[in-house]
CSV table of C-alpha atoms in Angstrom, one decimal:
chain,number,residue,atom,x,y,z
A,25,UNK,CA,-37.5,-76.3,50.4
A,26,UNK,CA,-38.2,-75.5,46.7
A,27,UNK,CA,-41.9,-76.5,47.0
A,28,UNK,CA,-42.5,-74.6,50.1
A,29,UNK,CA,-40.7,-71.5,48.2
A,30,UNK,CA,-43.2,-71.7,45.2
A,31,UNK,CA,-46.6,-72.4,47.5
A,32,UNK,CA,-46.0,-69.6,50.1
A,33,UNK,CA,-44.9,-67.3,47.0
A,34,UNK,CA,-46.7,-64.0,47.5
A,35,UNK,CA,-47.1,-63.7,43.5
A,36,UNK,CA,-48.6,-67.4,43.5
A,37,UNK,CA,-50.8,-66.1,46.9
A,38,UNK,CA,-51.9,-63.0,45.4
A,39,UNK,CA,-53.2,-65.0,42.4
A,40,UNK,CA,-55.4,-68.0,44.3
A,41,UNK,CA,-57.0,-65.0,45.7
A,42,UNK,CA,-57.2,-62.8,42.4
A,43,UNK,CA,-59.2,-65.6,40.9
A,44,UNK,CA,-60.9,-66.6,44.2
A,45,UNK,CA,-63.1,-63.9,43.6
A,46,UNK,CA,-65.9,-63.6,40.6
A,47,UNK,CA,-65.3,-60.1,39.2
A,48,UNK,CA,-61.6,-61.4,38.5
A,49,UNK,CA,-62.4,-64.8,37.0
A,50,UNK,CA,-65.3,-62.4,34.8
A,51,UNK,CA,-62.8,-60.3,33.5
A,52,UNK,CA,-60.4,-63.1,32.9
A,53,UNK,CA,-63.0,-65.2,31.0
A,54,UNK,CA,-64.0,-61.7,29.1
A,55,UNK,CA,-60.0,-61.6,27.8
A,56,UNK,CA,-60.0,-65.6,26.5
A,57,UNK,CA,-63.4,-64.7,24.6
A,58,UNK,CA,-62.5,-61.6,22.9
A,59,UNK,CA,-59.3,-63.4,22.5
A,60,UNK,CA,-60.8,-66.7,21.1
A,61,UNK,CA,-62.5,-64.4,18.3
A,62,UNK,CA,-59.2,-62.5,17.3
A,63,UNK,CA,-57.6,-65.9,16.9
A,64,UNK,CA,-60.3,-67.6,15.3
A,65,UNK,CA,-60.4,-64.6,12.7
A,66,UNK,CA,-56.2,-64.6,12.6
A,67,UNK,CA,-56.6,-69.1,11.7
A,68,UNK,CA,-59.0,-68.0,8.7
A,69,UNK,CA,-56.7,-64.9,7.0
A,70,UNK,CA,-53.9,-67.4,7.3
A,71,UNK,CA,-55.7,-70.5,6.2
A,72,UNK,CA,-55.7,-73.0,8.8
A,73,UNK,CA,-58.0,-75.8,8.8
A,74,UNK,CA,-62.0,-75.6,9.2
A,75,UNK,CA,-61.4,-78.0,12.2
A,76,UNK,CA,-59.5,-75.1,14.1
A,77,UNK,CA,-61.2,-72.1,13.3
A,78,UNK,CA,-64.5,-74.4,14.3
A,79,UNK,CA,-62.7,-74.5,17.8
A,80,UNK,CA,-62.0,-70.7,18.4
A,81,UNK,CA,-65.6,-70.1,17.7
A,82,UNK,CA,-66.6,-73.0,19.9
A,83,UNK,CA,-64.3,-71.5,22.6
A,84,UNK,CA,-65.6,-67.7,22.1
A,85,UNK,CA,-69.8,-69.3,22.3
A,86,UNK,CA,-68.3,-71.3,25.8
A,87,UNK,CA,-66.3,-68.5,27.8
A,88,UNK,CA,-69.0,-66.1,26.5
A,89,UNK,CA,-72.0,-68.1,28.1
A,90,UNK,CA,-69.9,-68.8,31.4
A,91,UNK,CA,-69.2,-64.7,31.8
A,92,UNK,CA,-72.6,-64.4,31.1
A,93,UNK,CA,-73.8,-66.3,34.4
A,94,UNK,CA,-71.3,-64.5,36.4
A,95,UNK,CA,-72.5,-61.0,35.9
A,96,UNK,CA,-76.2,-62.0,36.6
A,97,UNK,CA,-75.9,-59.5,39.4
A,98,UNK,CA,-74.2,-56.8,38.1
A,99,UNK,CA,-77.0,-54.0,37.6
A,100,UNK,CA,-77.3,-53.7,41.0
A,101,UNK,CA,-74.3,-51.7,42.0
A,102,UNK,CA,-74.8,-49.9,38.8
A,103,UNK,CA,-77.8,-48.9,40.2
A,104,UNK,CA,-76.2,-48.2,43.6
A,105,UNK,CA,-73.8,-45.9,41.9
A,106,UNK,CA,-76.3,-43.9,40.0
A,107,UNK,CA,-78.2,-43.1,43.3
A,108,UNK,CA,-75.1,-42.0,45.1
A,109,UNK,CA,-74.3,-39.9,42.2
A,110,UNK,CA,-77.6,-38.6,42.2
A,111,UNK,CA,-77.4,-37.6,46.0
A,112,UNK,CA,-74.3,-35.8,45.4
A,113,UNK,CA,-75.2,-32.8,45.6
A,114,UNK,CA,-71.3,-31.2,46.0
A,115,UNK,CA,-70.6,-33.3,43.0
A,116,UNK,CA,-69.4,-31.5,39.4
A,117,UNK,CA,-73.0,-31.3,37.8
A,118,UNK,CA,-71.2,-32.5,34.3
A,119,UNK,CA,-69.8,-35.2,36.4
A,120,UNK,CA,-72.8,-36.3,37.9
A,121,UNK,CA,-74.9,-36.7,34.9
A,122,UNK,CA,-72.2,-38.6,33.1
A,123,UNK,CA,-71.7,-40.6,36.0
A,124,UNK,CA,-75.8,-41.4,36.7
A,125,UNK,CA,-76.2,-41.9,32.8
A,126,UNK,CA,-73.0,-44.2,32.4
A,127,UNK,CA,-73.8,-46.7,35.3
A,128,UNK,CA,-77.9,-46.5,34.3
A,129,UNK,CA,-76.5,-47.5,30.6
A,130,UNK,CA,-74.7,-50.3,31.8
A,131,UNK,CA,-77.1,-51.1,34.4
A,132,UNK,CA,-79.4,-51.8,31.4
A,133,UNK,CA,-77.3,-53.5,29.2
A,134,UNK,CA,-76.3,-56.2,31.8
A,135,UNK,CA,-79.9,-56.7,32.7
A,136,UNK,CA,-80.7,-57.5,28.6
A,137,UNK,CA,-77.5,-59.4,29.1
A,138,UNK,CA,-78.9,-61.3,31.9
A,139,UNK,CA,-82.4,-61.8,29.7
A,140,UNK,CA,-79.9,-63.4,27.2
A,141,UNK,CA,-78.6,-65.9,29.5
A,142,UNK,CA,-82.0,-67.5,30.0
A,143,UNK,CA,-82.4,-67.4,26.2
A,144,UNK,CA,-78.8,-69.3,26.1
A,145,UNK,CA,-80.0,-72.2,28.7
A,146,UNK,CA,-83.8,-72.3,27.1
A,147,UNK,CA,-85.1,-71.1,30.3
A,148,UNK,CA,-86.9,-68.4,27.1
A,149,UNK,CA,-87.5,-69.3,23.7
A,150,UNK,CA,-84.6,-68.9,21.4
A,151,UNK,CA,-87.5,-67.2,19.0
A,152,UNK,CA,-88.4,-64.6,21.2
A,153,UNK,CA,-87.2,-60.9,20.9
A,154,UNK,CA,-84.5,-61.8,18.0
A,155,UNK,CA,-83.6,-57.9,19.0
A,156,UNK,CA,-82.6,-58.4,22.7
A,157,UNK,CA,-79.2,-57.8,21.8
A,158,UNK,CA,-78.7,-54.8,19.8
A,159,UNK,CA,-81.0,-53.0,22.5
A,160,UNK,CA,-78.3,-54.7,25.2
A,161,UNK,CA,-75.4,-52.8,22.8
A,162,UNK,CA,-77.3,-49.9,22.5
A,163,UNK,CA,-77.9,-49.3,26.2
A,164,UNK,CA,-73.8,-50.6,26.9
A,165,UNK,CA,-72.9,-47.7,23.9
A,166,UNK,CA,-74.9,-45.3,25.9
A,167,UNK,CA,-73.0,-45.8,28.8
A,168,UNK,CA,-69.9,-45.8,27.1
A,169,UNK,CA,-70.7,-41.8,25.3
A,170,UNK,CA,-71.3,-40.9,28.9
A,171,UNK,CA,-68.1,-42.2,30.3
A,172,UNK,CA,-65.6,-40.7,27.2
A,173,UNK,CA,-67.8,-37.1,28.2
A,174,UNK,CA,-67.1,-37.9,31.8
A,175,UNK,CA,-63.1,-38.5,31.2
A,176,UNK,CA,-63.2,-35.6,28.6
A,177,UNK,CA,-64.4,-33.5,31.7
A,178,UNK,CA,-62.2,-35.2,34.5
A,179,UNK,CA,-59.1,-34.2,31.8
A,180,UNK,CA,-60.0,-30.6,30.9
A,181,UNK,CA,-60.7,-29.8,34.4
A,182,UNK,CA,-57.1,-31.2,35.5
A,183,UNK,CA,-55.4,-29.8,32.7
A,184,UNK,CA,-56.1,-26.2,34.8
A,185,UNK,CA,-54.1,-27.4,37.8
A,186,UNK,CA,-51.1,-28.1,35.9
A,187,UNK,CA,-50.0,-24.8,36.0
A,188,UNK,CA,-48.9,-24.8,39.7
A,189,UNK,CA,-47.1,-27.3,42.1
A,190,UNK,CA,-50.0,-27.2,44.1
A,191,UNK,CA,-53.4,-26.1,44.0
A,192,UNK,CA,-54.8,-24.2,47.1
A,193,UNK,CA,-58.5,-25.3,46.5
A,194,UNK,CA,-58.4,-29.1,45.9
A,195,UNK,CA,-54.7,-30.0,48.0
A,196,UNK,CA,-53.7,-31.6,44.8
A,197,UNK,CA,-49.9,-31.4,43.9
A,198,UNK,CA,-48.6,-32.1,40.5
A,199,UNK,CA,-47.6,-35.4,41.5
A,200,UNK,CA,-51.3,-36.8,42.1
A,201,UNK,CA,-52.8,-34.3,39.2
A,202,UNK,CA,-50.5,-35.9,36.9
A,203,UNK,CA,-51.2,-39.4,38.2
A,204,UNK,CA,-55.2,-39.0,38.0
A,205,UNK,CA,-54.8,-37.4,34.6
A,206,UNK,CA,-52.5,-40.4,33.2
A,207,UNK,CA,-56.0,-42.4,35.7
A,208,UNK,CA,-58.8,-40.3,33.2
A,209,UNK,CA,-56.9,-40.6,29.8
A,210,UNK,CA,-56.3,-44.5,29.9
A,211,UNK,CA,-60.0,-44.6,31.3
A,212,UNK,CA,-60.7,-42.5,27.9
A,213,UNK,CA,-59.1,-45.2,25.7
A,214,UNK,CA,-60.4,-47.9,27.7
A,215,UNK,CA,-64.1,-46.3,27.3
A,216,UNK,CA,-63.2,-45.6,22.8
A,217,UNK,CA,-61.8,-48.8,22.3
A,218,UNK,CA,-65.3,-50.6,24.1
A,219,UNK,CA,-67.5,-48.2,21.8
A,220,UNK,CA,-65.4,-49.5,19.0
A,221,UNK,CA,-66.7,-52.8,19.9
A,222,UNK,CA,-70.3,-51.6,20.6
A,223,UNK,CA,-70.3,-49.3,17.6
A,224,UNK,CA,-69.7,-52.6,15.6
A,225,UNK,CA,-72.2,-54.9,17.3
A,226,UNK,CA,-74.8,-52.3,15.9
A,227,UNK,CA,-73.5,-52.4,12.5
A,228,UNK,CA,-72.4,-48.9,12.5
A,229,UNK,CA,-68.8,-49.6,11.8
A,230,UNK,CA,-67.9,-53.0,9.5
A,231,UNK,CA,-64.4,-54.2,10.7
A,232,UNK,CA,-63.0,-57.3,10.7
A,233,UNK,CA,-63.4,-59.5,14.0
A,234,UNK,CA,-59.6,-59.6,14.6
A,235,UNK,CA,-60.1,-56.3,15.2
A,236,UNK,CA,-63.2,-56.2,17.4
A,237,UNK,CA,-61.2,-59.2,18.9
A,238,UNK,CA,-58.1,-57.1,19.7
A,239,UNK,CA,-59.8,-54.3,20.6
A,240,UNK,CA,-61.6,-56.4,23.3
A,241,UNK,CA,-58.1,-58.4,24.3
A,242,UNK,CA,-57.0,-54.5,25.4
A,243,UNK,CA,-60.0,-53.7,27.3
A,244,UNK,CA,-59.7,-56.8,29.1
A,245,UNK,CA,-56.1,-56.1,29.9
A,246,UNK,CA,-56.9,-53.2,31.1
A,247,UNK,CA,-59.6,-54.0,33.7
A,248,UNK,CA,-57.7,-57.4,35.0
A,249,UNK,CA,-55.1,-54.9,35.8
A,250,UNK,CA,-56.8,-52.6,37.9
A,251,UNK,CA,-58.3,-55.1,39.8
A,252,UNK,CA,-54.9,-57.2,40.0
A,253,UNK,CA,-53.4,-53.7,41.5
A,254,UNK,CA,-56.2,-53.7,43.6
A,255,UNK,CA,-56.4,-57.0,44.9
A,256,UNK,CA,-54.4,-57.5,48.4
A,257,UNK,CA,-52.6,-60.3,49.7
């Protein structure tokens, strides 16, 4: 049957689980904020009504406050990370650093996020700490420097093993070096295009919020596919 056809697809499978699970439906409500905000910007430059524009806000403030509740958690395995990293001894001592300093950044800014949160439900008065998030972007920019120096590392050291088929030390042939350098170069964009964001939250940059909006739409893309490549049926 037709029905039966479309229920037992593995593409319709894959996706009840994809969004069965709350990093996915995080992400997912990350891309229709940051996308909300591009097209609430994109209704003003072209002159639609205050009615609409009203609504893309409105829908930025709601998916915002949702992802918000999800990542309550989050600092922990940035924690985790950090400590692993920090036990690694074998590990590249550039790569380390970056790596304990990224995931301590981020560890911060999600627990500021979190302090947010309680401000958003009144748990904390509205009043208090007017600064909350600016630190929350500073820590999140911090993590970000770290992970473009950690990419910038990952990409000079594989740009040494490129000049052989394969490299005795590491195993690596030119078919994986390739792949994890086309891996540490989008992870490079990914990591620019979120201090973009940041960098603009603090006021250090002044563009437009179609194009904090867009820059965000791209970072979103990017992380619901990893974890959509990622996710098994």
């Amino acid at each position: 049957m037709v029905a039966d056809s479309v229920v037992y697809h593995p593409t319709l499978t894959k996706l009840v689980k994809f969004w069965d699970v709350t990093p996915q439906r995080e992400k997912s409500f990350r891309l229709l904020a940051y996308l909300s905000r591009f097209l609430g910007y994109y209704a003003y430059k072209k002159g639609y009504s205050k009615e609409t524009i009203e609504m893309f806000a409105n829908l930025k403030s709601h998916f915002t406050f949702i992802r918000k509740g999800m990542r309550f958690f989050k600092p922990i395995p940035h924690l985790q990370t950090a400590a692993k990293a920090y036990d690694n001894k074998l590990m590249d001592p550039i790569l380390q650093l970056t790596t304990i300093i990224r995931n301590l950044g981020y560890a911060g800014y999600l627990t500021i996020d979190g302090f947010l949160f309680f401000k958003l439900l009144g748990v904390v008065d509205k009043k208090k700490w007017p600064n909350a998030s600016k630190y929350a972007s500073r820590f999140w920019l911090l993590g970000l420097v770290a992970g473009i120096i950690n990419s910038l590392r990952i990409i000079y050291s594989l740009n040494s093993y490129k000049q052989t088929d394969e490299n005795e030390k590491t195993g690596l042939s030119l078919a994986d070096v390739k792949k994890k350098l086309y891996a540490a170069k989008r992870k490079l964009i990914w990591d620019l295009l979120d201090a973009f964001i940041a960098l603009n939250s603090l006021d250090y940059l002044h563009f437009t919020e179609g194009d904090v909006g867009l820059a965000g739409v791209i970072t979103s893309i990017f992380g619901l596919e990893d974890q959509w490549a990622a996710q098994k049926i």
